[in-house]
């Protein structure tokens, strides 16, 4: 029993990371109509930007988080303006190829600057709290913080989407592009904001992953498949679905270690995704097919 | 004299590699160039083909399933069948959906194949890999690197002939129609999902053949020897640079981009050896930038697609 609870905690932590990535993937798909394959490497670069701030200013990982988010938002908008904007007029699928190439460019940049070895934000082991009233469940402070900050970020995205004009414009564009453009929504501004949010959340996912495990140039790419699975499960183009999808995928991946070898964790995400594509490709919350 | 033999053997190996990549690029052209299907799991189909052929043709070993000691052509046939089955599974799941879903599913399949190959020792010998995959004609006087190059070239020519015929046929016309205007093609009474599935499976089979040819050329397979992602990525750059939709472009792109890729290897080889990992990253960076430059400046590639002339009906 305690094993299952423990795995549930790990699953929720992983789910928080996946949610941060999946919201961005889902929003970009909703607005720009293409699956952004560089998102995993956005996460990687975000995590390494955090590392740079930590080593440059001696910040703790938690203070590097906002810095990495701002940095990655700038990088995302820059990439969009320099590359994606130029090919946006052609078919969306050309953007898909470009983003696939961008993924490799970013990863090789990370390798060039920071090397290919594993790195960590802080050395040493953090001692978990032992929660006796929950049957001796062990909870690391880091894990609690990851979940709380994710919750806060999700709430801010929610408030932005429902309470601000730009957020509403964004939802309108995602729902019906033609109608939104006819009614005079500033498309370019909405696209820039999409990249700001997507980039910042990807950096958050990367930093969380770095705090929870370690930094490696492949960390984002290997997380990309579960992130896509989460976005599809929730209904691609639906930011709220991404939250549900992220949590379901994260918890299932961790729970699966009770039954199958841990090496096959990504296979669980993949299996759920394939099942979803067969049974209900529009996702739990009806997304764009 | 020594120099000359070195250059000749380098050139043979270079062209054989380019030939294997040309087969993969032709397979991708069937999927992407003709039909507009986005497969970035090329490495998965490639690996399935390579391992199938290796298991079928190597002498029997206690470490993994097989080998069965079958002849070369049986190995290739097995490679084609195995990747056809894999393509059928992926195609059946995604043929009804937007191509973005195929992209995501294909990357998943490639990852699953890699995990499977790495972890299932009984079948593939895991990370230790399969060694001793012979070239065809091994043990005879005809066995040489050059002879294998000729064999690969024959296969490239054969595949080129087949896909070129397919392109000009009414079947290929439907594929292009689906790529250009899906609703109109559906309105003309064509089964979109059916044609997509056929093109995808055929392309996957060709990729499996490429995998088989690679296995017998390189002689050793392991999950790491593939560099799966770079393999997939290179094939994409080859097709886009050569001209997607154009079969000659696919072959030309394979030779040119493989040349660029090998050239960057020679260049970064000049760096001191302690920078080896940086050099590898720099090569990928250069190829990635090359792709973006082509996409922005010349998306149609070196040899743009030229649809066959319409034959006017005699009145």
Coordinates of C-alpha atoms in Angstrom, one line a residue:
Chain A
X1 CA 0.0 0.0 0.0
X2 CA 2.7 2.4 1.0
X3 CA 4.6 1.5 -2.2
X4 CA 1.6 2.6 -4.2
X5 CA 1.2 5.9 -2.4
X6 CA 4.9 6.5 -2.8
X7 CA 4.7 5.9 -6.5
X8 CA 1.7 8.1 -6.7
X9 CA 3.8 11.0 -5.3
X10 CA 6.6 10.3 -7.9
X11 CA 3.9 10.1 -10.5
X12 CA 2.4 13.5 -9.6
X13 CA 5.9 15.0 -9.7
X14 CA 6.5 13.6 -13.1
X15 CA 3.0 14.6 -14.1
X16 CA 3.7 18.2 -13.1
X17 CA 6.8 18.2 -15.4
X18 CA 4.8 16.7 -18.3
X19 CA 1.9 19.2 -17.7
X20 CA 4.3 22.1 -18.0
X21 CA 5.5 20.8 -21.4
X22 CA 2.1 19.6 -22.6
X23 CA 0.4 23.0 -22.1
X24 CA 2.9 24.6 -24.3
X25 CA 2.7 21.9 -27.0
X26 CA -1.1 22.1 -26.9
X27 CA -1.2 25.9 -27.2
X28 CA 1.3 26.0 -30.0
X29 CA -0.7 23.3 -31.8
X30 CA -3.9 25.2 -31.3
X31 CA -2.6 28.5 -32.6
X32 CA 0.0 27.6 -35.2
X33 CA -1.4 24.1 -36.2
X34 CA 1.8 22.1 -36.0
X35 CA 3.3 19.7 -33.5
X36 CA 6.3 21.4 -32.1
X37 CA 9.1 18.9 -32.1
X38 CA 11.7 21.2 -30.5
X39 CA 9.7 21.5 -27.3
X40 CA 11.7 18.8 -25.5
X41 CA 14.9 20.6 -26.4
X42 CA 13.3 23.9 -25.2
X43 CA 13.0 22.0 -21.9
X44 CA 16.7 21.0 -22.0
X45 CA 17.9 24.5 -22.9
X46 CA 15.7 25.9 -20.1
X47 CA 17.2 23.6 -17.6
X48 CA 20.7 24.5 -18.7
X49 CA 19.9 28.2 -18.6
X50 CA 18.9 27.6 -15.0
X51 CA 22.3 26.0 -14.5
X52 CA 24.0 29.0 -16.0
X53 CA 22.2 31.4 -13.7
X54 CA 23.0 29.2 -10.7
X55 CA 26.7 29.1 -11.4
X56 CA 27.0 32.7 -12.5
X57 CA 25.1 34.3 -9.6
X58 CA 25.2 31.6 -7.0
X59 CA 21.5 31.5 -6.9
X60 CA 19.6 28.5 -5.5
X61 CA 17.7 26.4 -8.1
X62 CA 14.4 27.9 -7.0
X63 CA 15.6 31.5 -7.8
X64 CA 17.1 30.3 -11.1
X65 CA 13.6 29.1 -12.1
X66 CA 12.1 32.5 -13.0
X67 CA 15.4 33.6 -14.6
X68 CA 15.4 30.5 -16.8
X69 CA 11.7 31.0 -17.7
X70 CA 12.3 34.6 -18.8
X71 CA 15.4 33.5 -20.7
X72 CA 13.7 30.7 -22.5
X73 CA 10.7 32.9 -23.4
X74 CA 13.1 35.3 -25.1
X75 CA 14.8 32.4 -26.9
X76 CA 11.4 31.0 -28.0
X77 CA 10.2 34.4 -29.4
X78 CA 13.6 34.8 -31.1
X79 CA 13.4 31.4 -32.8
X80 CA 9.9 32.2 -34.0
X81 CA 10.8 35.5 -35.4
X82 CA 14.0 34.4 -37.1
X83 CA 12.9 31.0 -38.4
X84 CA 9.3 29.9 -38.0
X85 CA 7.7 33.3 -39.0
X86 CA 9.5 33.0 -42.4
X87 CA 7.9 29.7 -43.3
X88 CA 4.6 30.1 -41.5
X89 CA 2.8 31.1 -44.8
X90 CA 3.6 27.7 -46.3
X91 CA 2.0 24.4 -45.1
X92 CA 2.1 23.9 -41.3
X93 CA 3.9 20.6 -41.9
X94 CA 6.9 22.5 -43.1
X95 CA 7.0 24.1 -39.7
X96 CA 7.1 20.6 -38.3
X97 CA 10.2 19.7 -40.2
X98 CA 11.8 23.0 -39.2
X99 CA 11.0 22.4 -35.5
X100 CA 12.6 18.9 -35.8
X101 CA 15.7 20.5 -37.2
X102 CA 15.6 23.1 -34.5
X103 CA 15.4 20.4 -31.9
X104 CA 18.8 19.0 -33.1
X105 CA 20.3 22.5 -33.4
X106 CA 19.4 23.4 -29.8
X107 CA 20.6 20.0 -28.5
X108 CA 24.0 20.3 -30.2
X109 CA 24.3 23.9 -28.9
X110 CA 23.7 22.6 -25.4
X111 CA 26.4 19.9 -26.0
X112 CA 28.8 22.5 -27.3
X113 CA 28.4 24.9 -24.4
X114 CA 27.9 22.6 -21.5
X115 CA 29.3 19.3 -22.6
X116 CA 27.6 15.9 -22.7
X117 CA 28.1 14.7 -19.2
X118 CA 25.5 14.5 -16.5
X119 CA 25.3 17.6 -14.3
X120 CA 23.3 18.5 -11.2
X121 CA 22.1 21.8 -9.7
X122 CA 23.3 21.0 -6.2
X123 CA 25.5 18.3 -4.9
X124 CA 24.5 16.1 -2.0
X125 CA 21.4 14.3 -1.1
X126 CA 18.3 15.9 0.2
X127 CA 16.7 14.1 3.1
X128 CA 13.0 13.4 2.7
X129 CA 10.4 14.0 5.4
X130 CA 9.0 10.9 6.9
X131 CA 5.2 11.3 7.2
X132 CA 4.3 8.9 9.9
X133 CA 0.6 9.8 9.8
X134 CA 0.6 8.6 6.2
X135 CA 2.1 5.2 6.9
X136 CA 5.7 6.4 6.7
X137 CA 5.4 8.0 3.3
X138 CA 8.6 9.8 2.3
X139 CA 8.3 13.2 0.7
X140 CA 11.2 15.3 -0.4
X141 CA 10.8 19.1 0.0
X142 CA 11.8 19.5 -3.6
X143 CA 8.9 17.3 -4.7
X144 CA 6.4 19.3 -2.7
X145 CA 7.8 22.6 -4.2
X146 CA 7.6 21.2 -7.8
X147 CA 4.0 20.3 -7.3
X148 CA 3.0 23.6 -5.6
X149 CA 4.8 25.8 -8.2
X150 CA 3.3 23.8 -11.1
X151 CA -0.1 24.4 -9.5
X152 CA 0.6 28.1 -9.3
X153 CA 1.8 28.3 -12.9
X154 CA -1.3 26.4 -14.1
X155 CA -3.5 28.8 -12.2
X156 CA -1.8 31.8 -13.7
X157 CA -2.2 30.4 -17.2
X158 CA -5.9 29.8 -16.4
X159 CA -6.3 33.3 -15.2
X160 CA -4.5 34.7 -18.2
X161 CA -6.7 32.7 -20.6
X162 CA -10.0 33.6 -19.0
X163 CA -9.5 37.1 -17.6
X164 CA -7.3 39.0 -20.1
X165 CA -8.2 40.2 -23.5
X166 CA -5.2 38.6 -25.0
X167 CA -5.9 35.3 -23.3
X168 CA -9.5 35.4 -24.7
X169 CA -8.1 36.3 -28.1
X170 CA -5.8 33.3 -27.9
X171 CA -8.6 30.9 -27.1
X172 CA -10.7 32.4 -29.9
X173 CA -7.8 31.8 -32.4
X174 CA -7.5 28.3 -31.2
X175 CA -11.2 27.6 -31.5
X176 CA -11.8 29.1 -34.9
X177 CA -8.9 30.7 -36.7
X178 CA -10.9 32.3 -39.6
X179 CA -13.6 33.7 -37.4
X180 CA -11.0 35.2 -35.0
X181 CA -9.0 36.8 -37.8
X182 CA -12.1 38.3 -39.4
X183 CA -13.1 39.9 -36.0
X184 CA -9.7 41.7 -36.0
X185 CA -7.7 39.8 -33.4
X186 CA -4.0 40.8 -33.6
X187 CA -2.7 37.4 -34.8
X188 CA 1.0 38.3 -34.7
X189 CA 0.8 39.5 -31.1
X190 CA -1.1 36.4 -30.0
X191 CA 1.5 34.2 -31.6
X192 CA 4.3 36.0 -29.8
X193 CA 2.5 35.6 -26.5
X194 CA 2.0 31.9 -27.3
X195 CA 5.7 31.5 -27.6
X196 CA 6.4 33.4 -24.5
X197 CA 4.1 31.2 -22.5
X198 CA 5.2 28.0 -24.2
X199 CA 8.9 28.8 -23.8
X200 CA 8.6 29.8 -20.1
X201 CA 6.6 26.7 -19.2
X202 CA 9.1 24.5 -21.1
X203 CA 11.9 26.1 -19.1
X204 CA 9.9 25.4 -15.9
X205 CA 9.5 21.7 -16.9
X206 CA 13.2 21.5 -17.7
X207 CA 14.3 23.1 -14.3
X208 CA 11.9 20.8 -12.4
X209 CA 13.3 17.8 -14.2
X210 CA 16.8 19.0 -13.4
X211 CA 15.9 19.4 -9.7
X212 CA 14.2 16.0 -9.6
X213 CA 16.9 14.1 -11.5
X214 CA 19.9 15.4 -13.3
X215 CA 20.8 17.5 -16.4
X216 CA 21.7 15.9 -19.6
X217 CA 21.5 17.1 -23.3
X218 CA 19.0 14.3 -24.0
X219 CA 16.8 14.9 -21.0
X220 CA 14.2 16.9 -23.0
X221 CA 14.1 14.7 -26.1
X222 CA 13.4 11.6 -24.0
X223 CA 10.6 13.5 -22.2
X224 CA 9.1 14.7 -25.5
X225 CA 7.2 11.4 -26.2
X226 CA 5.3 11.5 -22.8
X227 CA 4.7 15.2 -23.3
X228 CA 3.1 14.6 -26.6
X229 CA 1.2 11.6 -25.2
X230 CA -0.2 14.0 -22.4
X231 CA -1.2 16.6 -25.0
X232 CA -3.0 14.1 -27.2
X233 CA -4.6 12.4 -24.2
X234 CA -6.0 15.7 -23.0
X235 CA -7.1 16.7 -26.5
X236 CA -4.4 18.5 -28.5
X237 CA -5.1 22.3 -28.6
X238 CA -6.7 22.2 -25.2
X239 CA -4.5 23.6 -22.4
X240 CA -6.8 22.3 -19.7
X241 CA -6.8 18.8 -21.2
X242 CA -3.0 18.9 -21.0
X243 CA -3.2 19.1 -17.2
X244 CA -5.3 16.0 -17.0
X245 CA -3.3 14.3 -19.6
X246 CA 0.0 15.1 -17.9
X247 CA -1.1 13.8 -14.6
X248 CA -2.6 10.6 -16.0
X249 CA 0.5 9.8 -18.0
X250 CA 2.9 10.7 -15.2
X251 CA 1.1 8.6 -12.6
X252 CA 0.7 5.7 -15.1
X253 CA 4.4 5.7 -16.0
X254 CA 5.5 5.5 -12.3
X255 CA 2.8 3.0 -11.3
X256 CA 3.8 0.7 -14.2
X257 CA 7.1 0.0 -12.5
X258 CA 5.2 -2.3 -10.1
X259 CA 4.5 -4.6 -13.1
X260 CA 7.1 -4.1 -15.8
X261 CA 10.8 -3.2 -15.9
X262 CA 11.5 0.5 -15.4
X263 CA 13.3 0.7 -18.7
X264 CA 9.9 0.4 -20.4
X265 CA 8.4 3.5 -18.7
X266 CA 8.2 5.5 -21.9
X267 CA 6.4 2.5 -23.5
X268 CA 3.5 3.0 -21.1
X269 CA 3.1 6.6 -22.3
X270 CA 3.3 5.4 -25.8
X271 CA 0.7 2.6 -25.3
X272 CA -1.8 5.0 -23.7
X273 CA -1.2 7.4 -26.6
X274 CA -1.8 4.7 -29.2
X275 CA -4.9 3.5 -27.4
X276 CA -6.2 7.0 -27.4
X277 CA -5.4 7.5 -31.1
X278 CA -7.4 4.4 -31.9
X279 CA -10.4 4.9 -29.6
X280 CA -10.8 8.7 -29.3
X281 CA -8.2 10.7 -31.3
X282 CA -9.8 14.0 -30.2
X283 CA -8.7 13.4 -26.7
X284 CA -10.6 13.5 -23.4
X285 CA -11.5 17.1 -23.9
X286 CA -12.5 17.4 -27.5
X287 CA -9.4 18.8 -29.3
X288 CA -8.5 19.6 -32.9
X289 CA -8.1 16.4 -35.0
Chain B
X1 CA 50.2 3.5 -54.9
X2 CA 49.2 3.1 -51.3
X3 CA 47.5 6.4 -51.4
X4 CA 45.5 5.5 -54.4
X5 CA 44.1 2.2 -52.9
X6 CA 43.2 4.2 -49.7
X7 CA 41.3 6.7 -51.7
X8 CA 39.6 4.0 -53.7
X9 CA 38.5 2.1 -50.6
X10 CA 37.3 5.3 -49.0
X11 CA 35.3 6.1 -52.1
X12 CA 33.8 2.6 -52.2
X13 CA 32.7 2.8 -48.6
X14 CA 31.4 6.4 -49.1
X15 CA 29.3 5.4 -52.1
X16 CA 28.0 2.3 -50.4
X17 CA 26.8 4.4 -47.5
X18 CA 25.3 6.9 -49.8
X19 CA 23.5 4.0 -51.6
X20 CA 22.0 2.7 -48.4
X21 CA 20.8 6.3 -47.6
X22 CA 19.5 6.6 -51.1
X23 CA 17.2 3.6 -50.5
X24 CA 16.0 5.1 -47.3
X25 CA 15.4 8.5 -49.0
X26 CA 13.4 6.8 -51.7
X27 CA 11.3 5.1 -49.1
X28 CA 10.7 8.4 -47.4
X29 CA 9.9 10.0 -50.7
X30 CA 7.1 7.5 -51.2
X31 CA 5.7 8.6 -47.8
X32 CA 6.5 12.3 -47.6
X33 CA 7.3 13.3 -51.2
X34 CA 4.3 11.6 -52.8
X35 CA 1.7 11.5 -50.1
X36 CA 2.7 14.1 -47.6
X37 CA 3.0 11.7 -44.7
X38 CA 5.4 12.7 -42.0
X39 CA 7.4 9.8 -40.7
X40 CA 10.2 10.6 -38.3
X41 CA 10.6 7.1 -37.1
X42 CA 12.8 6.1 -40.1
X43 CA 15.4 4.7 -37.6
X44 CA 12.8 2.3 -36.3
X45 CA 12.1 0.7 -39.7
X46 CA 15.7 0.8 -40.5
X47 CA 16.7 -1.0 -37.3
X48 CA 13.9 -3.6 -37.7
X49 CA 15.1 -4.4 -41.2
X50 CA 18.8 -4.5 -40.2
X51 CA 18.2 -6.8 -37.2
X52 CA 15.8 -9.1 -39.0
X53 CA 18.4 -9.7 -41.8
X54 CA 21.2 -10.1 -39.3
X55 CA 19.3 -12.7 -37.2
X56 CA 18.3 -14.6 -40.3
X57 CA 21.7 -14.8 -41.9
X58 CA 24.3 -15.1 -39.1
X59 CA 25.5 -18.5 -38.0
X60 CA 23.6 -19.8 -35.0
X61 CA 24.5 -18.4 -31.7
X62 CA 23.6 -19.3 -28.1
X63 CA 23.4 -15.6 -27.1
X64 CA 20.4 -14.6 -29.1
X65 CA 17.6 -16.0 -31.2
X66 CA 19.0 -17.5 -34.3
X67 CA 21.0 -17.0 -36.3
X68 CA 19.6 -19.2 -38.9
X69 CA 22.5 -19.1 -41.4
X70 CA 20.1 -18.2 -44.3
X71 CA 21.4 -16.7 -47.6
X72 CA 21.6 -13.0 -48.1
X73 CA 18.5 -12.6 -50.2
X74 CA 16.4 -14.5 -47.7
X75 CA 17.7 -12.0 -45.0
X76 CA 16.7 -9.1 -47.2
X77 CA 13.3 -10.6 -47.8
X78 CA 12.8 -11.1 -44.1
X79 CA 13.9 -7.4 -43.5
X80 CA 11.2 -6.3 -46.0
X81 CA 8.5 -8.4 -44.5
X82 CA 9.3 -7.4 -40.9
X83 CA 9.3 -3.6 -41.7
X84 CA 6.1 -4.1 -43.8
X85 CA 4.3 -5.5 -40.7
X86 CA 5.6 -2.7 -38.6
X87 CA 4.5 -0.1 -41.2
X88 CA 1.1 -1.8 -41.4
X89 CA 0.6 -1.5 -37.6
X90 CA 1.6 2.2 -37.5
X91 CA -0.3 3.0 -40.7
X92 CA -3.5 1.4 -39.5
X93 CA -3.4 3.5 -36.3
X94 CA -2.7 6.8 -38.0
X95 CA -4.0 6.6 -41.6
X96 CA -7.3 8.3 -40.6
X97 CA -5.6 11.2 -38.7
X98 CA -3.7 14.4 -39.5
X99 CA -0.1 13.8 -40.4
X100 CA 1.0 15.4 -37.2
X101 CA -0.3 12.4 -35.3
X102 CA 1.7 10.1 -37.6
X103 CA 4.8 12.1 -36.8
X104 CA 4.2 11.7 -33.1
X105 CA 3.3 8.0 -33.4
X106 CA 6.3 7.3 -35.7
X107 CA 8.7 8.9 -33.2
X108 CA 7.1 6.7 -30.5
X109 CA 7.6 3.5 -32.7
X110 CA 11.2 4.4 -33.3
X111 CA 11.7 4.8 -29.5
X112 CA 9.9 1.5 -28.8
X113 CA 12.1 -0.3 -31.3
X114 CA 15.2 1.1 -29.7
X115 CA 14.1 0.2 -26.2
X116 CA 13.1 -3.3 -27.3
X117 CA 16.4 -3.9 -29.1
X118 CA 18.4 -2.6 -26.1
X119 CA 16.5 -4.6 -23.4
X120 CA 15.5 -7.9 -25.0
X121 CA 18.8 -9.8 -25.0
X122 CA 17.2 -13.1 -26.0
X123 CA 16.3 -11.7 -29.4
X124 CA 19.0 -9.1 -30.2
X125 CA 21.8 -9.7 -27.8
X126 CA 21.0 -6.3 -26.2
X127 CA 23.8 -3.8 -25.9
X128 CA 26.4 -6.3 -26.9
X129 CA 25.0 -6.4 -30.4
X130 CA 25.2 -8.8 -33.2
X131 CA 28.6 -9.3 -34.9
X132 CA 29.8 -11.3 -37.9
X133 CA 27.1 -10.4 -40.4
X134 CA 28.7 -11.5 -43.7
X135 CA 28.5 -9.9 -47.0
X136 CA 26.8 -11.9 -49.8
X137 CA 29.4 -13.9 -51.7
X138 CA 31.5 -14.1 -48.6
X139 CA 34.2 -16.8 -49.0
X140 CA 34.2 -16.6 -52.8
X141 CA 36.7 -14.8 -55.0
X142 CA 34.1 -12.2 -55.9
X143 CA 33.8 -10.9 -52.3
X144 CA 35.1 -7.4 -52.0
X145 CA 33.9 -4.0 -50.9
X146 CA 33.5 -3.0 -54.5
X147 CA 31.4 -6.0 -55.3
X148 CA 29.1 -5.1 -52.5
X149 CA 28.9 -1.5 -53.8
X150 CA 27.7 -2.9 -57.1
X151 CA 25.1 -5.0 -55.3
X152 CA 23.8 -1.9 -53.4
X153 CA 23.8 0.1 -56.6
X154 CA 21.7 -2.6 -58.3
X155 CA 19.2 -2.4 -55.4
X156 CA 19.1 1.4 -55.6
X157 CA 18.4 1.2 -59.3
X158 CA 15.7 -1.4 -58.8
X159 CA 14.0 0.6 -56.1
X160 CA 14.3 3.7 -58.2
X161 CA 12.7 1.9 -61.1
X162 CA 9.8 0.7 -59.0
X163 CA 9.0 4.1 -57.2
X164 CA 9.4 6.0 -60.5
X165 CA 6.8 3.7 -62.1
X166 CA 4.6 4.1 -59.1
X167 CA 5.0 7.9 -59.3
X168 CA 3.8 8.1 -62.9
X169 CA 1.0 5.5 -62.5
X170 CA -2.6 6.4 -61.7
X171 CA -2.0 5.2 -58.2
X172 CA 0.8 7.7 -57.8
X173 CA -1.5 10.4 -59.2
X174 CA -4.0 9.7 -56.4
X175 CA -1.2 10.0 -53.8
X176 CA -0.3 13.4 -55.2
X177 CA -3.9 14.4 -55.2
X178 CA -4.2 13.5 -51.6
X179 CA -1.2 15.5 -50.8
X180 CA -2.4 18.6 -52.6
X181 CA -6.1 18.5 -51.8
X182 CA -7.5 15.9 -49.5
X183 CA -11.2 16.9 -49.5
X184 CA -11.3 17.1 -53.3
X185 CA -9.7 13.6 -53.6
X186 CA -12.2 12.3 -51.2
X187 CA -15.0 13.9 -53.2
X188 CA -13.7 12.1 -56.3
X189 CA -14.5 8.9 -54.5
X190 CA -10.9 7.8 -53.5
X191 CA -10.4 6.1 -50.1
X192 CA -7.9 8.5 -48.5
X193 CA -7.0 6.2 -45.6
X194 CA -6.6 3.3 -47.9
X195 CA -4.2 5.0 -50.3
X196 CA -2.3 6.6 -47.4
X197 CA -1.9 3.2 -45.8
X198 CA -0.6 1.6 -49.0
X199 CA 2.0 4.3 -49.6
X200 CA 3.1 4.2 -46.0
X201 CA 3.5 0.5 -45.9
X202 CA 5.4 0.5 -49.2
X203 CA 7.7 3.2 -48.0
X204 CA 8.3 1.3 -44.8
X205 CA 9.2 -1.9 -46.7
X206 CA 11.8 0.1 -48.7
X207 CA 13.3 1.4 -45.5
X208 CA 13.5 -2.1 -44.1
X209 CA 15.4 -3.1 -47.3
X210 CA 17.8 -0.2 -46.6
X211 CA 18.3 -1.6 -43.1
X212 CA 19.1 -5.0 -44.4
X213 CA 21.6 -3.6 -46.9
X214 CA 23.3 -1.6 -44.1
X215 CA 23.6 -4.7 -41.8
X216 CA 25.5 -6.7 -44.5
X217 CA 27.7 -3.7 -45.3
X218 CA 28.7 -2.8 -41.7
X219 CA 28.8 -6.4 -40.4
X220 CA 28.0 -5.3 -36.8
X221 CA 24.8 -4.1 -35.2
X222 CA 24.2 -2.6 -31.8
X223 CA 21.6 -0.2 -30.4
X224 CA 24.3 2.5 -30.1
X225 CA 25.9 2.0 -33.5
X226 CA 22.8 3.3 -35.2
X227 CA 22.7 6.9 -33.8
X228 CA 19.0 6.5 -34.5
X229 CA 18.0 10.1 -34.4
X230 CA 20.8 11.4 -36.6
X231 CA 20.0 8.6 -39.1
X232 CA 16.4 9.8 -39.3
X233 CA 17.4 13.4 -39.5
X234 CA 20.0 12.9 -42.2
X235 CA 17.5 11.1 -44.4
X236 CA 15.1 14.0 -44.0
X237 CA 17.7 16.5 -44.9
X238 CA 18.7 14.4 -47.9
X239 CA 15.2 14.3 -49.2
X240 CA 14.4 18.0 -48.6
X241 CA 17.8 19.1 -50.1
X242 CA 17.4 16.8 -53.1
X243 CA 13.9 17.7 -53.8
X244 CA 10.9 16.0 -52.1
X245 CA 8.6 14.3 -54.6
X246 CA 11.5 13.8 -57.1
X247 CA 13.0 10.3 -57.0
X248 CA 16.2 11.4 -58.7
X249 CA 16.4 14.3 -56.2
X250 CA 16.2 11.8 -53.4
X251 CA 19.2 9.9 -54.7
X252 CA 21.1 13.1 -55.5
X253 CA 20.3 14.4 -52.1
X254 CA 21.6 11.2 -50.5
X255 CA 24.9 11.6 -52.2
X256 CA 25.3 15.3 -51.7
X257 CA 24.2 15.4 -48.0
X258 CA 26.2 12.3 -47.2
X259 CA 29.2 14.1 -48.8
X260 CA 28.6 17.2 -46.6
X261 CA 28.2 15.0 -43.5
X262 CA 31.4 13.1 -44.3
X263 CA 33.1 16.4 -45.2
X264 CA 32.2 17.9 -41.8
X265 CA 33.7 14.7 -40.3
X266 CA 37.0 15.4 -42.0
X267 CA 36.9 19.1 -40.9
X268 CA 36.1 18.4 -37.3
X269 CA 38.7 15.6 -37.3
X270 CA 41.3 18.4 -37.5
X271 CA 40.2 19.5 -34.0
X272 CA 42.3 18.2 -31.1
X273 CA 40.9 14.8 -29.9
X274 CA 39.9 16.2 -26.5
X275 CA 37.1 18.1 -28.3
X276 CA 35.7 14.9 -29.9
X277 CA 32.2 15.3 -28.3
X278 CA 32.1 18.9 -29.2
X279 CA 33.1 18.1 -32.7
X280 CA 30.2 15.6 -33.0
X281 CA 27.8 18.3 -31.8
X282 CA 29.1 20.8 -34.2
X283 CA 28.5 18.5 -37.1
X284 CA 24.8 18.1 -36.1
X285 CA 24.6 21.8 -35.6
X286 CA 25.9 22.5 -39.1
X287 CA 23.5 20.0 -40.7
X288 CA 20.6 21.4 -38.7
X289 CA 21.4 24.9 -39.9
X290 CA 21.7 23.6 -43.5
X291 CA 18.2 22.2 -43.3
X292 CA 16.8 25.5 -42.1
X293 CA 18.6 27.5 -44.8
X294 CA 17.1 25.1 -47.4
X295 CA 13.6 25.4 -46.0
X296 CA 13.7 29.2 -46.0
X297 CA 15.6 29.8 -49.3
X298 CA 14.8 26.8 -51.5
X299 CA 12.1 24.6 -50.1
X300 CA 11.7 22.7 -53.4
X301 CA 15.2 21.3 -53.2
X302 CA 18.0 21.0 -55.8
X303 CA 15.8 19.0 -58.3
X304 CA 12.2 20.3 -57.9
X305 CA 9.4 17.9 -58.4
X306 CA 8.3 17.6 -62.0
X307 CA 5.0 15.8 -62.4
X308 CA 4.7 13.7 -65.5
X309 CA 3.1 15.4 -68.5
X310 CA -0.6 14.8 -68.9
X311 CA -1.3 12.8 -72.0
X312 CA -4.1 14.5 -73.9
X313 CA -6.7 12.1 -75.0
X314 CA -7.1 11.8 -78.8
X315 CA -10.4 13.0 -80.0

